[in-house]
Short mmCIF file of C-alpha atoms and ligand atoms in Angstrom, two decimals:
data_model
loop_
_atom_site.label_atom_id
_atom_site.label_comp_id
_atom_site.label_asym_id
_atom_site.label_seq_id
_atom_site.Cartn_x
_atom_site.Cartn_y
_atom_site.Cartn_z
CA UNK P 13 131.89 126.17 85.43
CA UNK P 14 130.31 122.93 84.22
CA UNK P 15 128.49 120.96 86.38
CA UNK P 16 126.85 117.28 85.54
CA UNK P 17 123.61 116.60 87.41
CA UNK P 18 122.12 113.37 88.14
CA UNK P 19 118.56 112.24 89.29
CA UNK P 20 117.47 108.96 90.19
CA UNK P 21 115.26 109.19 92.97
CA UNK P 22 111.61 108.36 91.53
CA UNK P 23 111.00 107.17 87.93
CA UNK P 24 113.33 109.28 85.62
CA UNK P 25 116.98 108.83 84.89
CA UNK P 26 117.84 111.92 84.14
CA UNK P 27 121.19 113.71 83.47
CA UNK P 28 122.43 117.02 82.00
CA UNK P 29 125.19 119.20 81.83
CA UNK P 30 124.42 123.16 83.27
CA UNK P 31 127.23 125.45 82.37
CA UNK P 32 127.61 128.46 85.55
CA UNK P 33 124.56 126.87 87.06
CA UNK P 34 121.95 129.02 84.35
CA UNK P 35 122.80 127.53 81.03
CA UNK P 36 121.58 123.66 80.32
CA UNK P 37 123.89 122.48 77.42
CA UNK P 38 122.26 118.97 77.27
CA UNK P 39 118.92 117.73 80.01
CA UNK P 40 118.34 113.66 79.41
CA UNK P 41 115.44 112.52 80.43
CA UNK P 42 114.85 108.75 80.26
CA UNK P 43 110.82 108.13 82.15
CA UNK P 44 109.74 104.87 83.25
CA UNK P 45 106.33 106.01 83.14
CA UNK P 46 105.51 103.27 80.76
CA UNK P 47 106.82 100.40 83.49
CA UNK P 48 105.07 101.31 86.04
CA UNK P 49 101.64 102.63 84.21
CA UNK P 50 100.58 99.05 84.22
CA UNK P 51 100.79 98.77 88.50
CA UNK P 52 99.30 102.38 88.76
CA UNK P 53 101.71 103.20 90.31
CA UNK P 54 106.05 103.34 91.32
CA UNK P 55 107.03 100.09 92.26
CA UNK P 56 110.04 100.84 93.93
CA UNK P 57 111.95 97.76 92.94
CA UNK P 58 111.10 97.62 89.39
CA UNK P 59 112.60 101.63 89.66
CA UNK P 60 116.12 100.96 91.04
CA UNK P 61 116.69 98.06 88.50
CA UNK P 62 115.77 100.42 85.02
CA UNK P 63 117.56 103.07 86.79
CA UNK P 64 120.72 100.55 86.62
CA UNK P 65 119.82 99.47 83.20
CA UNK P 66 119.58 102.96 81.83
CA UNK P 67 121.78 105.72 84.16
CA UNK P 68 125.33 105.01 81.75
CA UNK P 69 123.35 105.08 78.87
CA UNK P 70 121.97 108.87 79.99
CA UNK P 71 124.56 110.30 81.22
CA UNK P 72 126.85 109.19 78.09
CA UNK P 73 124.64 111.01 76.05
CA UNK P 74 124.30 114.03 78.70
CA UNK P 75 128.10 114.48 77.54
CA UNK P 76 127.62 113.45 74.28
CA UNK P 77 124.93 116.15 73.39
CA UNK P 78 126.79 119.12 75.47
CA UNK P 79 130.00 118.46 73.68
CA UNK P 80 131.25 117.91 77.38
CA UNK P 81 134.17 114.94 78.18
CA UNK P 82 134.31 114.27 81.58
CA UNK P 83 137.44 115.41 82.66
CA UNK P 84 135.97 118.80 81.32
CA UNK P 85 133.76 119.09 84.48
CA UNK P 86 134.45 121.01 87.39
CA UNK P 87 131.67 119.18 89.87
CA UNK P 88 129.50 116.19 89.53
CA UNK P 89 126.20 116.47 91.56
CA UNK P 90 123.74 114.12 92.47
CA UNK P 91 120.28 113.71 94.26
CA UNK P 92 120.93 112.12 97.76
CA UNK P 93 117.23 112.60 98.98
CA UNK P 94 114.74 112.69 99.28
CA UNK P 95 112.96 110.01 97.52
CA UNK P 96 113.40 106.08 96.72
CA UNK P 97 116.49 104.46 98.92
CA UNK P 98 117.12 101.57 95.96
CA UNK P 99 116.40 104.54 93.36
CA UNK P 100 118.71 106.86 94.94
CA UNK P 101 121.75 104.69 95.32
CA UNK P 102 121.60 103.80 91.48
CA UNK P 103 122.45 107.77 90.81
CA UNK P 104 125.06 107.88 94.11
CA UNK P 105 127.00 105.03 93.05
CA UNK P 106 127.38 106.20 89.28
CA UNK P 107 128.40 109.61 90.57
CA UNK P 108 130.97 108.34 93.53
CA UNK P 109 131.93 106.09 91.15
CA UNK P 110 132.90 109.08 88.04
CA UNK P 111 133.98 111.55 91.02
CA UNK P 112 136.71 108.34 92.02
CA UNK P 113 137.83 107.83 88.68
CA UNK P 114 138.04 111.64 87.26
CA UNK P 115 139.05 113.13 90.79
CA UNK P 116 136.08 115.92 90.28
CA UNK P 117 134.08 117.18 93.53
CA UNK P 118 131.34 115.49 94.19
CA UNK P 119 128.38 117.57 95.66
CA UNK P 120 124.85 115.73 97.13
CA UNK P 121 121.64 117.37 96.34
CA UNK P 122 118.13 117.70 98.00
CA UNK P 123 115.62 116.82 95.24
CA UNK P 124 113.46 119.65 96.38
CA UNK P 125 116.21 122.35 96.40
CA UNK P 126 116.53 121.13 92.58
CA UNK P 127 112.78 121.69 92.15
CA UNK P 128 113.15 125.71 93.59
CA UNK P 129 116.31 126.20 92.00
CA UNK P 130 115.00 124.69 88.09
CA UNK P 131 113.75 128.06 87.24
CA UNK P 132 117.55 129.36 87.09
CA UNK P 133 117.47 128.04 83.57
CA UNK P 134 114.75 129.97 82.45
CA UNK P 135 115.76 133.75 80.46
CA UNK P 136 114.08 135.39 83.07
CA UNK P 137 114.80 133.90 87.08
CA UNK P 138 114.46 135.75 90.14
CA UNK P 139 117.22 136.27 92.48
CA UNK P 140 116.46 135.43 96.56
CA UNK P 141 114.19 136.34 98.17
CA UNK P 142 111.17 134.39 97.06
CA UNK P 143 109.22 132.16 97.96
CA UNK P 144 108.91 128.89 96.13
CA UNK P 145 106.24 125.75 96.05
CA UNK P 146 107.33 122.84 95.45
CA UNK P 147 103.76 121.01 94.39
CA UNK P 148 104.89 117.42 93.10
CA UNK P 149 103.63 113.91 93.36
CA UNK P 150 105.67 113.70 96.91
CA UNK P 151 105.54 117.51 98.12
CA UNK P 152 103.19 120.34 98.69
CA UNK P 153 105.43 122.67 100.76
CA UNK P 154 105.84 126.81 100.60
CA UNK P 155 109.75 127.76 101.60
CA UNK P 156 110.64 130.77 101.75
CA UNK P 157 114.34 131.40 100.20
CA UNK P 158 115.86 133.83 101.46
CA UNK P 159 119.21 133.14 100.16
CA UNK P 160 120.31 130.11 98.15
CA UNK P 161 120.80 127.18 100.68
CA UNK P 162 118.30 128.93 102.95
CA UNK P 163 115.08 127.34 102.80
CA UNK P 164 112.51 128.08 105.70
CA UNK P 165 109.32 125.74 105.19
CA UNK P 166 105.91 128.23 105.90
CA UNK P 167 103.36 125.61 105.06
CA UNK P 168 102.97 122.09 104.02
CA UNK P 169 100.30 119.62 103.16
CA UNK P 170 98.77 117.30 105.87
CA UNK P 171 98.13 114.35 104.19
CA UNK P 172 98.47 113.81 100.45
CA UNK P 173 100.66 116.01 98.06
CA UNK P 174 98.88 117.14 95.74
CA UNK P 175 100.17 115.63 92.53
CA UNK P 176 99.47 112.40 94.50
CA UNK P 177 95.34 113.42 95.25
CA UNK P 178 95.96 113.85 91.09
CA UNK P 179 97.25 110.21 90.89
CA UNK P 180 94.44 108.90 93.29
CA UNK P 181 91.73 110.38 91.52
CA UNK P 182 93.14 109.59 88.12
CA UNK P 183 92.92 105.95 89.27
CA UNK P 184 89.72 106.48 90.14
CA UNK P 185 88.05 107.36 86.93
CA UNK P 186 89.78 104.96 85.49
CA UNK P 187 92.62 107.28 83.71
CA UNK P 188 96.33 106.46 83.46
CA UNK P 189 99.16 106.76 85.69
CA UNK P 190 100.68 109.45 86.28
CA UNK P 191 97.43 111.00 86.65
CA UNK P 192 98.17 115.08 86.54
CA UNK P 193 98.40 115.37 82.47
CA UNK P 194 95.17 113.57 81.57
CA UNK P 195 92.99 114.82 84.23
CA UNK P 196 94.16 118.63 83.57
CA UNK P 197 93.23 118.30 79.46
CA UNK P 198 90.05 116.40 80.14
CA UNK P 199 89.62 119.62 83.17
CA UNK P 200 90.49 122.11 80.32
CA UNK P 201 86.60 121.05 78.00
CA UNK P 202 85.01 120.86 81.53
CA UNK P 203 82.66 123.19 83.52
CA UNK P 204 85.06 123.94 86.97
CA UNK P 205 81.52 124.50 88.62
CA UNK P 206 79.88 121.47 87.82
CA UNK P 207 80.57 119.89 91.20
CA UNK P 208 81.57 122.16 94.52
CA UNK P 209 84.15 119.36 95.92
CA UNK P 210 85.30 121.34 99.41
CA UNK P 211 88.50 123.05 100.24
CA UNK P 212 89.74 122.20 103.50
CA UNK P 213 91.58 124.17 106.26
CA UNK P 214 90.22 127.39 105.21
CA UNK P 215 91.35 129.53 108.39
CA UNK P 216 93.38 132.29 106.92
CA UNK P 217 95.92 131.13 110.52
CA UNK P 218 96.68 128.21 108.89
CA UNK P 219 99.47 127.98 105.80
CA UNK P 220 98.81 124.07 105.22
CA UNK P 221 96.81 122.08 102.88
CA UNK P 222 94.60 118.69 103.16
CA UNK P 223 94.00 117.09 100.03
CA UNK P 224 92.87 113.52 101.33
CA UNK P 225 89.19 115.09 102.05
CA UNK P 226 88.52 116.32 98.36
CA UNK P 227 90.08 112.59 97.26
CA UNK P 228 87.61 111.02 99.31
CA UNK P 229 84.44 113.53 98.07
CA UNK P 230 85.77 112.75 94.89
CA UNK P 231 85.29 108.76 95.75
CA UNK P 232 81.81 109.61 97.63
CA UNK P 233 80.54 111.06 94.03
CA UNK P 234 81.71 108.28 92.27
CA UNK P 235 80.45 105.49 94.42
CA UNK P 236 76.32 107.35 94.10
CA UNK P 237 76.74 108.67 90.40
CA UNK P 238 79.26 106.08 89.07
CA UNK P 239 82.15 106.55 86.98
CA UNK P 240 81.16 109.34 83.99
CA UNK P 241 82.14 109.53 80.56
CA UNK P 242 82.23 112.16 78.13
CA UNK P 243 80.86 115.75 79.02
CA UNK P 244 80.49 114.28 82.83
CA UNK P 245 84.11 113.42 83.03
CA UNK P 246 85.23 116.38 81.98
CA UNK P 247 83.69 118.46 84.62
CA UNK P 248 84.15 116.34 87.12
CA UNK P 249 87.99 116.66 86.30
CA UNK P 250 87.35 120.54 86.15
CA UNK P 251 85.93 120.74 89.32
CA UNK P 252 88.72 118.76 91.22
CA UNK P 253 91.01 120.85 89.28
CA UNK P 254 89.63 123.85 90.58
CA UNK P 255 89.63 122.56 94.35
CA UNK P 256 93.07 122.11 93.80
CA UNK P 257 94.09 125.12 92.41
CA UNK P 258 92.19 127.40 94.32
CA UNK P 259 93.52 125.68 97.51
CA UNK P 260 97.12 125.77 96.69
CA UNK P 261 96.79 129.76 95.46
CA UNK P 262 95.12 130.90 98.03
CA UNK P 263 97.33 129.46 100.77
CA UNK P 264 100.33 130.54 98.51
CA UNK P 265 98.98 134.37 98.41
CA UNK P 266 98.40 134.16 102.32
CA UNK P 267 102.28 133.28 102.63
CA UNK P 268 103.13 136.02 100.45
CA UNK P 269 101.44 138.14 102.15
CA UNK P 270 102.45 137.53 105.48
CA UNK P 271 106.06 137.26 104.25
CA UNK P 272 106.15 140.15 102.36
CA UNK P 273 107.26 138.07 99.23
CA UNK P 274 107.33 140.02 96.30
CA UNK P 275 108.64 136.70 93.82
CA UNK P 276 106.86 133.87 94.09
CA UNK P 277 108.26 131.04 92.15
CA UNK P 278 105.99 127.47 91.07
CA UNK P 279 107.73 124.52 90.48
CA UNK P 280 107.53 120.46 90.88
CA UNK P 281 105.03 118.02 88.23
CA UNK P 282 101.85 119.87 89.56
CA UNK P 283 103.46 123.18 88.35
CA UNK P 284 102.61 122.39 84.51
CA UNK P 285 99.17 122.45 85.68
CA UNK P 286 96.98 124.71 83.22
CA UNK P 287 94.41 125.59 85.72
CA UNK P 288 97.51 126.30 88.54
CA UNK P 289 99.42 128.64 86.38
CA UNK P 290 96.52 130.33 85.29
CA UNK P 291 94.88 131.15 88.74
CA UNK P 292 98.32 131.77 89.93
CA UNK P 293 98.77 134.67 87.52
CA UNK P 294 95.62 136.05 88.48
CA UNK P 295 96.20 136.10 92.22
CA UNK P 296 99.81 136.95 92.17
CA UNK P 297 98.82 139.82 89.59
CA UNK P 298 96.33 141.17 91.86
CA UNK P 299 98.54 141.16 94.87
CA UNK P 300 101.32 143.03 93.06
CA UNK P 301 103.81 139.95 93.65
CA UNK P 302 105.82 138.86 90.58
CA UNK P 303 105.33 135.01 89.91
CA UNK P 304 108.41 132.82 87.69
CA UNK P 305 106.87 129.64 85.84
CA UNK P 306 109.48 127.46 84.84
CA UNK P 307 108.40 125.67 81.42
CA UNK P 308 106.71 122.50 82.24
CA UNK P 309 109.87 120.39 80.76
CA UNK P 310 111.60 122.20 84.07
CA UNK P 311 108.96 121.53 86.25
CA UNK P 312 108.30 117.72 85.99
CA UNK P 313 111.81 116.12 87.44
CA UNK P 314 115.34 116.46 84.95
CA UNK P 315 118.55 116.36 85.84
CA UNK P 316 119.25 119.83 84.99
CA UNK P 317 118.13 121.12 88.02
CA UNK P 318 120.00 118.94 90.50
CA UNK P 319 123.35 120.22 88.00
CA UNK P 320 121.91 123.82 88.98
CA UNK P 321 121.42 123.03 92.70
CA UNK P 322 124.68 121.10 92.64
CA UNK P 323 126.16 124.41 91.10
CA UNK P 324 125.04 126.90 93.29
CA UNK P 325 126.17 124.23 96.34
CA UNK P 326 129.67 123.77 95.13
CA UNK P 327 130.25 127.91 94.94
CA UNK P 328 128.95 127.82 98.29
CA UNK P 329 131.73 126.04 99.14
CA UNK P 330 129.66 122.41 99.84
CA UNK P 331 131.45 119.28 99.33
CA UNK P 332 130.64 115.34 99.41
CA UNK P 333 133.21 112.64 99.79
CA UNK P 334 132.58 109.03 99.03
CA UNK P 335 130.44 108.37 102.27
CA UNK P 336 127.55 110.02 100.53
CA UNK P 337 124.80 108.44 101.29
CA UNK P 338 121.57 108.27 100.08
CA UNK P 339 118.47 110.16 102.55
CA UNK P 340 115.05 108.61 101.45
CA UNK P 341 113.43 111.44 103.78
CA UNK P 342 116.09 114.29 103.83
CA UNK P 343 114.40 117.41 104.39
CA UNK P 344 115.30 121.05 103.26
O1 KG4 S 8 108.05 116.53 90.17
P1 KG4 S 8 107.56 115.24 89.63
O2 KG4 S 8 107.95 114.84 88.23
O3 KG4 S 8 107.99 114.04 90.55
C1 KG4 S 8 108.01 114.14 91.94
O4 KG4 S 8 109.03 114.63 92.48
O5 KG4 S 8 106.97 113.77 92.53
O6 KG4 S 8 105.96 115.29 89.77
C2 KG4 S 8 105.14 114.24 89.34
C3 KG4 S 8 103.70 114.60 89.68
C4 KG4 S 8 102.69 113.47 89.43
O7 KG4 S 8 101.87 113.32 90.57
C5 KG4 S 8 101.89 113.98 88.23
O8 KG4 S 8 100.55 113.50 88.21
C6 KG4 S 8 101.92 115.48 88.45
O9 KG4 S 8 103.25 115.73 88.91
N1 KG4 S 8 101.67 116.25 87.22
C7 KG4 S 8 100.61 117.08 87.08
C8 KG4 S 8 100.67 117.58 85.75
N2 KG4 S 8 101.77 117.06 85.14
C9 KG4 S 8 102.39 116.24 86.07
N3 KG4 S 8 99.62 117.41 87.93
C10 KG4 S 8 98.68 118.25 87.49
N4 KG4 S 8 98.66 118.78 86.24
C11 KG4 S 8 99.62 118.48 85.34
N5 KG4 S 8 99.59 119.00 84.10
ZN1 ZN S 9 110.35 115.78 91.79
#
């Protein structure tokens, strides 16, 4: 079964072609990081109108690199939400457009349901139950799956996701946008205990997280000690990164344990976090639950996974029709 997978609802166009929802034959990514870098930021308009420029482009060579034609597809899948409204019609009206013309089923997928499901194309993927973060620049949220298209949320963030407290802080200190990738090298020559930023909502009752308090220690130490540079930097970023990571594992191990998970899977931009992975192993090691890291190509957004999602949606028996529409704030 070969499913084509598109994602337009931030700042990639992506495409690829998964073959039985496990096997990625071709995943095109085309980022706009380099657009928006300059505005710190996604500005929304300036995202829909590269996605237009550059979604025929991506998906040609989707096809072109899996040896795929289009009428060799059995289902065309694309993001519907949640994310960017402009962004996400770009990818809806490409795919109701190719679903039209070829007659293929057309299947909408939740952007988050792509991020769970990514790990499918690693060798080595757990079958339901787990439970799954999704830790991106949008989402903190712990579901538990207990079956694909089952997705019961145990915990979520407050405020800020944390790939966005990454963003903040990288704008802070001055770094580029997106912020996750620099601050975690500059973290990985840094001293973690340099600075105790706090951890907030510590109760072991509670299964959410608060990242806007660390964000705004984080500003507090920069507006009395200024901006560092060199060795100062670096543990500043090490320190954050360790609020961060110690915050999201520890809440993570709390769900596992009152779930009685015994897979845990990471996934979303934060995921490629060196410091996350790490301290996830630990934990998840010492609790006895297995943990599935999807490479960090997988974990940052591609249209691969929305082709797996779409997959495992269309055997389920789902189906769109050309009143798709896109859901800025769909939730799983
Ligand atoms: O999943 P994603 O590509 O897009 C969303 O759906 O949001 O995630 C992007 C987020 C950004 O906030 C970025 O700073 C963060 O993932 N990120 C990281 C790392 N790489 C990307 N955060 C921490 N450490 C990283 N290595
Ligand atoms: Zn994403």
């Amino acid at each position: 079964m070969l499913c084509l997978g598109i994602e337009t609802s931030c700042d990639e166009t992506a495409a690829a072609v998964v073959r039985d929802g496990r096997v990625a034959l071709s995943d095109v990514v085309s980022t706009q990081i380099d657009i928006h870098r300059r505005w710190g930021g996604v500005i929304p308009e300036l995202a829909s109108r590269n996605h237009v420029i550059q979604v025929m482009p991506v998906i040609d060579e989707a096809l072109t690199r899996a040896q795929v034609t289009l009428d060799q597809l059995d289902v065309i899948a694309v993001t519907s939400g949640p994310g960017l409204q402009g962004a996400l019609l770009v990818g809806l009206q490409v795919a109701k457009s190719l679903a039209l013309a070829t007659g293929k089923p057309l299947v909408g997928v939740n952007h988050l349901e792509g991020h769970l499901l990514a790990i499918r194309l690693a060798a080595d993927a757990p079958e339901p139950p787990f439970l799954g973060l999704v830790v991106s620049g949008g989402h903190t949220t712990l579901y538990e799956v207990p079956a694909f298209g089952t997705y019961k949320k145990l915990g979520t963030t407050r405020d800020d996701a944390a790939g966005e407290a990454y963003d903040k802080v990288a704008r802070l200190l001055g770094l580029p946008y997106p912020g996750g990738q620099p601050i975690d090298e500059l973290a990985q020559k840094g001293d973690p205990k340099a600075i105790a930023f706090p951890r907030a909502l510590k109760s072991h009752e509670v299964l959410d997280w608060s990242f806007s308090g660390l964000k705004t220690s984080v500003l507090h130490h920069v507006q009395t000690h200024g901006v560092p540079t060199g060795q100062g930097l670096a543990d500043l970023c090490a320190s954050f990164q360790e609020a961060v990571a110690d915050a999201l594992t520890k809440k993570v191990m709390l769900g596992a344990k009152k779930a009685g998970a015994k897979q845990l899977v990471l996934c979303g931009g934060v995921a490629a976090n060196s410091r996350l992975r790490g301290l996830a192993q630990e934990r998840a090691d010492a609790a006895g639950v297995r943990l599935y890291l999807p490479p960090k190509r997988l974990c940052t957004d591609n249209g691969a996974m929305i082709a797996v999602a779409g997959a495992e949606a269309f055997k389920r028996g789902v189906r769109a029709d050309l009143s798709l529409n896109a859901d800025p704030s769909w939730r799983l």
